[in-house]
Short mmCIF file of C-alpha atoms and ligand atoms in Angstrom, two decimals:
data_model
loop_
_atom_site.label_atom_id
_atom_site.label_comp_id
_atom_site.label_asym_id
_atom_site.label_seq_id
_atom_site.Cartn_x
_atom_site.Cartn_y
_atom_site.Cartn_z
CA UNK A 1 120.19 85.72 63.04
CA UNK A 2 122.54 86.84 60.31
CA UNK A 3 121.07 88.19 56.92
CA UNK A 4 120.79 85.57 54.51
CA UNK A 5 121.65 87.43 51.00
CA UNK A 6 119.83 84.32 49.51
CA UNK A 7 116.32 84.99 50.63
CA UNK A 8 113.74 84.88 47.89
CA UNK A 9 113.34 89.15 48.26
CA UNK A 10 116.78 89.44 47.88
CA UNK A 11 117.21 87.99 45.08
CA UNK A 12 114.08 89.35 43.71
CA UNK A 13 115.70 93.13 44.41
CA UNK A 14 118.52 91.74 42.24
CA UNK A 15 116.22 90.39 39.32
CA UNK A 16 117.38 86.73 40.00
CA UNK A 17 113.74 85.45 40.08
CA UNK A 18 110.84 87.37 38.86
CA UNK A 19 107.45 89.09 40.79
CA UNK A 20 104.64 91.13 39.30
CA UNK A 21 106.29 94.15 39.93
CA UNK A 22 104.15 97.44 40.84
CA UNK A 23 106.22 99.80 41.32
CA UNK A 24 109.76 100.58 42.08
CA UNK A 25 112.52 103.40 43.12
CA UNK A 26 116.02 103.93 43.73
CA UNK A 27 115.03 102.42 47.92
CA UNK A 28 112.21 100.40 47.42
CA UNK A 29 110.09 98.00 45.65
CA UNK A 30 106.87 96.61 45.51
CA UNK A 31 105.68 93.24 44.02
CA UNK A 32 102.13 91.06 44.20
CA UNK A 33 101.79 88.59 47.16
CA UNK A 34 102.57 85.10 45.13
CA UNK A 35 100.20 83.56 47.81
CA UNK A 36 97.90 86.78 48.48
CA UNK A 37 95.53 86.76 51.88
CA UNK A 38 93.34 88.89 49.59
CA UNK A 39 93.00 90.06 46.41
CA UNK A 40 95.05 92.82 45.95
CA UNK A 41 97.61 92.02 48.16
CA UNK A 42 101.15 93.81 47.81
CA UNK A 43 104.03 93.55 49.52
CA UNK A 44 106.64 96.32 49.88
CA UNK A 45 110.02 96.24 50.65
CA UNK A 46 113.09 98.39 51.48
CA UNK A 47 116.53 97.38 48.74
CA UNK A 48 118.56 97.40 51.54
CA UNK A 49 119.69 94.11 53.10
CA UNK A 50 117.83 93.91 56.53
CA UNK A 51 115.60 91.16 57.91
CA UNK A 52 113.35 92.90 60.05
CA UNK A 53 112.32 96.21 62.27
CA UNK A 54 115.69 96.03 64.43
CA UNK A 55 118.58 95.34 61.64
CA UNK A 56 116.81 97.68 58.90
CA UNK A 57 117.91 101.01 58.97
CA UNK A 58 115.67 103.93 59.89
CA UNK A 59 116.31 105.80 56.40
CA UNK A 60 115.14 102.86 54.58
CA UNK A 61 112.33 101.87 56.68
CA UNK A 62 111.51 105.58 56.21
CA UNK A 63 111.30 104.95 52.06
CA UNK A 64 109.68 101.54 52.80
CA UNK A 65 106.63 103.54 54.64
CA UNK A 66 106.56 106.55 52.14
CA UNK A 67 105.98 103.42 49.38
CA UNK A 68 103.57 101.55 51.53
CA UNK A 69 101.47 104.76 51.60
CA UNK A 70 101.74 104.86 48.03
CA UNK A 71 100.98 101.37 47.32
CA UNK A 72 98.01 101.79 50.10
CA UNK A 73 96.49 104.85 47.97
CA UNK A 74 96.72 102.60 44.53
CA UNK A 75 95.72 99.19 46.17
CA UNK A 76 92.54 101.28 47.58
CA UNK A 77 91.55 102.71 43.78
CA UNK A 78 92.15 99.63 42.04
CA UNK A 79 90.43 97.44 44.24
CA UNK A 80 88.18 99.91 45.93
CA UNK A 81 88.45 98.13 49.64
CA UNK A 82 86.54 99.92 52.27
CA UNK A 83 89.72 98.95 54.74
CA UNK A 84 93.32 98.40 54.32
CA UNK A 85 95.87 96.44 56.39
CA UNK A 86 99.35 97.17 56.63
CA UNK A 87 101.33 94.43 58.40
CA UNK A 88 105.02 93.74 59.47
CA UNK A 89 105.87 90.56 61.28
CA UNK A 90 109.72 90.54 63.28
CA UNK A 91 110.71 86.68 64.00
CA UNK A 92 109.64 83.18 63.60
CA UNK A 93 107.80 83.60 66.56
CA UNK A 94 105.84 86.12 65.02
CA UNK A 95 104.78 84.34 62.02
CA UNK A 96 107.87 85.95 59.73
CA UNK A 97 108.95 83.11 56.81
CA UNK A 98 110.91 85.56 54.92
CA UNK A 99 113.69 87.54 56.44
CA UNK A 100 114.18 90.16 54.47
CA UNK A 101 112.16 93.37 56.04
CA UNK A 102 108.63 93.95 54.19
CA UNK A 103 105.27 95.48 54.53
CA UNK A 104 102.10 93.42 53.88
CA UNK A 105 99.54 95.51 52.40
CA UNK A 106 96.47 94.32 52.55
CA UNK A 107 92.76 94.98 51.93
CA UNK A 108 89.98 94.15 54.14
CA UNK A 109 86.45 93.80 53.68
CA UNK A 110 84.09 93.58 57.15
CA UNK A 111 82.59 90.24 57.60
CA UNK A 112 85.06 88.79 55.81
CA UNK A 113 88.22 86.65 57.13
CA UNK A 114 91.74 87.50 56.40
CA UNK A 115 92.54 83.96 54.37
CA UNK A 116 95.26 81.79 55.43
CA UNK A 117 98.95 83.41 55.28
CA UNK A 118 101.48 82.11 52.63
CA UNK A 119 99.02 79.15 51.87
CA UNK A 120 98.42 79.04 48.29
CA UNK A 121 99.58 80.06 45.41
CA UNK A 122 97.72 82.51 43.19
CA UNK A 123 97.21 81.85 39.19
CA UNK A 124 100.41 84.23 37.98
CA UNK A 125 97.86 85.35 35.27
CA UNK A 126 95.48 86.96 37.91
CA UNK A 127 98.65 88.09 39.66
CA UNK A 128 99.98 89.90 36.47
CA UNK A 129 96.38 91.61 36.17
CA UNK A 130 96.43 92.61 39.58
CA UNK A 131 99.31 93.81 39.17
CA UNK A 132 98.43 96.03 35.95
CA UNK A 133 95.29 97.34 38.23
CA UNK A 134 97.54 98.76 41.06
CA UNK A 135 99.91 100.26 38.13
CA UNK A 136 97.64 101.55 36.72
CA UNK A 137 96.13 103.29 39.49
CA UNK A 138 99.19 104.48 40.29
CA UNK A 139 100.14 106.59 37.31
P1 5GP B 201 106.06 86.95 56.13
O1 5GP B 201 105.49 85.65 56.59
O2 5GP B 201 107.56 86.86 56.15
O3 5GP B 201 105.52 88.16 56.81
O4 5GP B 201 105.58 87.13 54.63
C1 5GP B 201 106.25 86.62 53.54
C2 5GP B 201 105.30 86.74 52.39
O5 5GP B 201 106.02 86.50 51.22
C3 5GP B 201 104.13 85.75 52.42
O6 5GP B 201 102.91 86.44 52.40
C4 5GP B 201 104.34 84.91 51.17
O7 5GP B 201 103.12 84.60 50.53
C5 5GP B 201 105.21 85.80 50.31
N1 5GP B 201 106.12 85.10 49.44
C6 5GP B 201 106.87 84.00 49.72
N2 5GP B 201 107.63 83.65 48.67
C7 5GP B 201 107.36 84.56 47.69
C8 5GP B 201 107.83 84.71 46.36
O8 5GP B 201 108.65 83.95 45.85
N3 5GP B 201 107.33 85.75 45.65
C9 5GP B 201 106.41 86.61 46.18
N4 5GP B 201 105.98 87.60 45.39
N5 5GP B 201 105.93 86.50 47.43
C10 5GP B 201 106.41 85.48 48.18
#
């Protein structure tokens, strides 16, 4: 499947539509889940065009992880999770709905269920102070 420069993370890299931005460098940015599986969920991606694991290339998906561990450390103080799940999907097949490369991260309580992916959208107020939590824990 060709990259489709359109896709609603590429045109978030290039400030055409906003996110609850949490943090950001010259390779890579991270943003709140519009329709997080838990609270707290972030989603990182590489700047580069790329829409999954085989046309992304190994330099970026290299920043991408460096952030993700970032982003893993800050979602973990902010929101003090006892787990934390990092996710990639690759394909349709695998449950992918935006191609554009990105890292789920999410936390994870036991006993309770991941909620429903990409189901719901989140009150952008709570977003926005999610948001401010993971910045915060990240300076
Ligand atoms: P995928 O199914 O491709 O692994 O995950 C795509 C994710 O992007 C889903 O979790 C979905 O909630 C999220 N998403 C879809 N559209 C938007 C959007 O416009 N803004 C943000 N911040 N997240 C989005």
């Amino acid at each position: 499947m060709a990259y489709d420069a359109n896709n609603i993370f590429a045109r978030i890299v290039r400030g055409e539509i906003p996110c609850h931005k949490v943090y950001e460098d010259a390779d890579t940015l991270a943003f709140m889940d519009i329709m997080p599986q838990a609270e707290g969920h972030v989603l990182v991606i590489p700047k580069v065009a790329g829409e999954d694991i085989h046309s992304t290339p190994p330099e970026s998906l290299a920043a991408a992880v460096r952030t993700v561990q970032k982003i893993a450390r800050a979602v973990k103080q902010a929101f003090g999770p006892p787990g934390i799940m990092i996710a990639q999907l690759n394909g349709a097949a695998a449950g992918q709905s935006v191609f554009h490369l990105h890292f789920h991260v999410i936390p994870r309580h036991a006993g309770k269920d991941l909620g429903i992916h990409a189901a719901r959208q989140a009150d952008p107020a709570v977003l926005a102070a999610h948001a401010a939590r993971v910045r915060a824990a990240l300076e």
